[in-house]
Coordinates of C-alpha atoms in Angstrom, one line a residue:
X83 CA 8.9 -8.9 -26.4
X84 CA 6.3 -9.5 -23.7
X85 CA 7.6 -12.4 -21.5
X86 CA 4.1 -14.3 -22.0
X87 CA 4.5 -14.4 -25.5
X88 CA 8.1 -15.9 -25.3
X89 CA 5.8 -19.0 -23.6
X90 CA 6.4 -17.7 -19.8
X91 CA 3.0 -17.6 -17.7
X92 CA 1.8 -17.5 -15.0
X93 CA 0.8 -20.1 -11.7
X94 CA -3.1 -19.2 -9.8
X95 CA -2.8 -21.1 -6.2
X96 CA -6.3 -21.2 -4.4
X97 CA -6.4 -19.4 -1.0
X98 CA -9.0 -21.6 1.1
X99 CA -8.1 -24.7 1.6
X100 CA -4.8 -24.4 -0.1
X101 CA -2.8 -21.3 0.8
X102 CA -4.5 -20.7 3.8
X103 CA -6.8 -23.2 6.8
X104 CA -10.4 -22.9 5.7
X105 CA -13.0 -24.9 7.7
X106 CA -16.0 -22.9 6.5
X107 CA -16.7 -19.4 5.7
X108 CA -16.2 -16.7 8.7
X109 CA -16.5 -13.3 6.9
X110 CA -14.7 -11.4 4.1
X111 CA -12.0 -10.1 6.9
X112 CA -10.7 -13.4 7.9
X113 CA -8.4 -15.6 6.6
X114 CA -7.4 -18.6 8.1
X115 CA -3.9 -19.7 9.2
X116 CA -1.1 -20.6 6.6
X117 CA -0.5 -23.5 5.4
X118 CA 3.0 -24.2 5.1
X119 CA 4.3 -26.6 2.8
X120 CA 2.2 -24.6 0.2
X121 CA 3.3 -21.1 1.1
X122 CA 6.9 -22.6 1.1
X123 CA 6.6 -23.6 -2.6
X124 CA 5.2 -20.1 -3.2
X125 CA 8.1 -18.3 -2.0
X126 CA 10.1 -20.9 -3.8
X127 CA 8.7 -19.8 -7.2
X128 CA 8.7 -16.5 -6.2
X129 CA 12.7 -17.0 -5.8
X130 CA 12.8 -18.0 -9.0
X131 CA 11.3 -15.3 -10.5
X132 CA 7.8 -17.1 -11.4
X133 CA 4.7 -14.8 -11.8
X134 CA 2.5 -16.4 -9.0
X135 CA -1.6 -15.0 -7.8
X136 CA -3.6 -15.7 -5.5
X137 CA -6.8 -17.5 -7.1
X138 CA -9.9 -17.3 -5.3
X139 CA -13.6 -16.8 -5.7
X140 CA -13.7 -13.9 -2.8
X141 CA -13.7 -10.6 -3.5
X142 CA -10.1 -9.0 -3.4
X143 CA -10.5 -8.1 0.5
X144 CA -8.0 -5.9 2.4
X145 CA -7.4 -9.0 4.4
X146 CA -5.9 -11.4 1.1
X147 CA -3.7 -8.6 0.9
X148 CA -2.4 -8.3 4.3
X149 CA -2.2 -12.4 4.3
X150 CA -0.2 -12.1 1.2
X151 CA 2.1 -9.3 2.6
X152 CA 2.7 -11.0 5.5
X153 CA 3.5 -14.7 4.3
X154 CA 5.4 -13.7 0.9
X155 CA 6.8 -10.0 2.1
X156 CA 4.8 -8.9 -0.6
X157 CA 0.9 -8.6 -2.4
X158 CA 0.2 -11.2 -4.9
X159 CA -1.8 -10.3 -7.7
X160 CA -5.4 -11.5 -6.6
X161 CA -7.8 -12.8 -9.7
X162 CA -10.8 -15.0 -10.2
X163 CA -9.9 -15.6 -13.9
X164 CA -7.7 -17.9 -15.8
X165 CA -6.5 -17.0 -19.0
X166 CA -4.2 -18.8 -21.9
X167 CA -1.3 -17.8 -20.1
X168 CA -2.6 -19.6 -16.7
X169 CA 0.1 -22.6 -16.6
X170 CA -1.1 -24.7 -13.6
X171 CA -3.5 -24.0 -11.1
X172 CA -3.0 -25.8 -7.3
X173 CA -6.6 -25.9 -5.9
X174 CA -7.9 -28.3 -3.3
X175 CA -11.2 -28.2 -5.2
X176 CA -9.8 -29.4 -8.6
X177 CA -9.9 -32.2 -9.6
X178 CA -6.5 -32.8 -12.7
X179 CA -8.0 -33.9 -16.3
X180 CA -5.4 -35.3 -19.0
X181 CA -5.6 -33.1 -22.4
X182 CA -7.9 -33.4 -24.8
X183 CA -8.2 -36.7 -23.4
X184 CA -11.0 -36.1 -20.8
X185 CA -9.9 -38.6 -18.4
X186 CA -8.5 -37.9 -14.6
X187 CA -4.7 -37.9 -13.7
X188 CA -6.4 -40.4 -10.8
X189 CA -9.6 -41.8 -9.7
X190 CA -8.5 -42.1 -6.4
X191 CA -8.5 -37.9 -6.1
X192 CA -12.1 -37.2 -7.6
X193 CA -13.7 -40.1 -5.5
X194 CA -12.0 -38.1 -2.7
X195 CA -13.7 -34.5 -3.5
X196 CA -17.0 -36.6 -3.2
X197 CA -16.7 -37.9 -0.1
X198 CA -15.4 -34.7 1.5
X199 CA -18.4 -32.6 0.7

């Protein structure tokens, strides 16, 4: 049996701004600096044996790999695309809606995106 249809899936974490500093873009072959807290709950779930990728709208540049390498000791898939089996997805950009309900988990987070821009 495919472990995603047993109800396992699988956890997208953006790179800018989430995996990684971003403070603007400076070319396909940089990456900004690690941010820790987040790449320390990546290896985390990695320990446990969750399926974790990178989630980003770049294109899959040499230099996500090496990033990936050298903060998890290995490459994460890289992907653009969520799927039914996508079970969360940690993005500074996003902005959490309650199912089928339409609603934000808080106001206090969306009036933040705003503001930032």
């Amino acid at each position: 049996m495919n472990p995603r249809d047993a109800g396992e899936g699988w956890i997208g974490v953006d790179l800018d701004g989430t995996l990684a500093h971003y403070d603007g873009f400076k070319g396909d072959d940089h990456v900004g600096e690690p941010i820790q807290p987040m790449v320390d709950r990546v290896k985390q779930w990695l320990d446990e044996g969750k399926d974790v990728r990178i989630f980003t709208a770049r294109k899959p540049h040499p230099s996500i790999r090496k990033f990936s390498k050298e903060n998890f000791g290995k490459i994460l898939p890289i992907t653009n695309l969520k799927d039914r089996h996508m079970q969360a997805l940690y993005d500074d950009r996003a902005v959490g809606i309650r199912r089928n309900e339409g609603e934000p988990f808080s106001d206090e987070n969306e009036k933040q995106m705003f503001e930032e821009e």
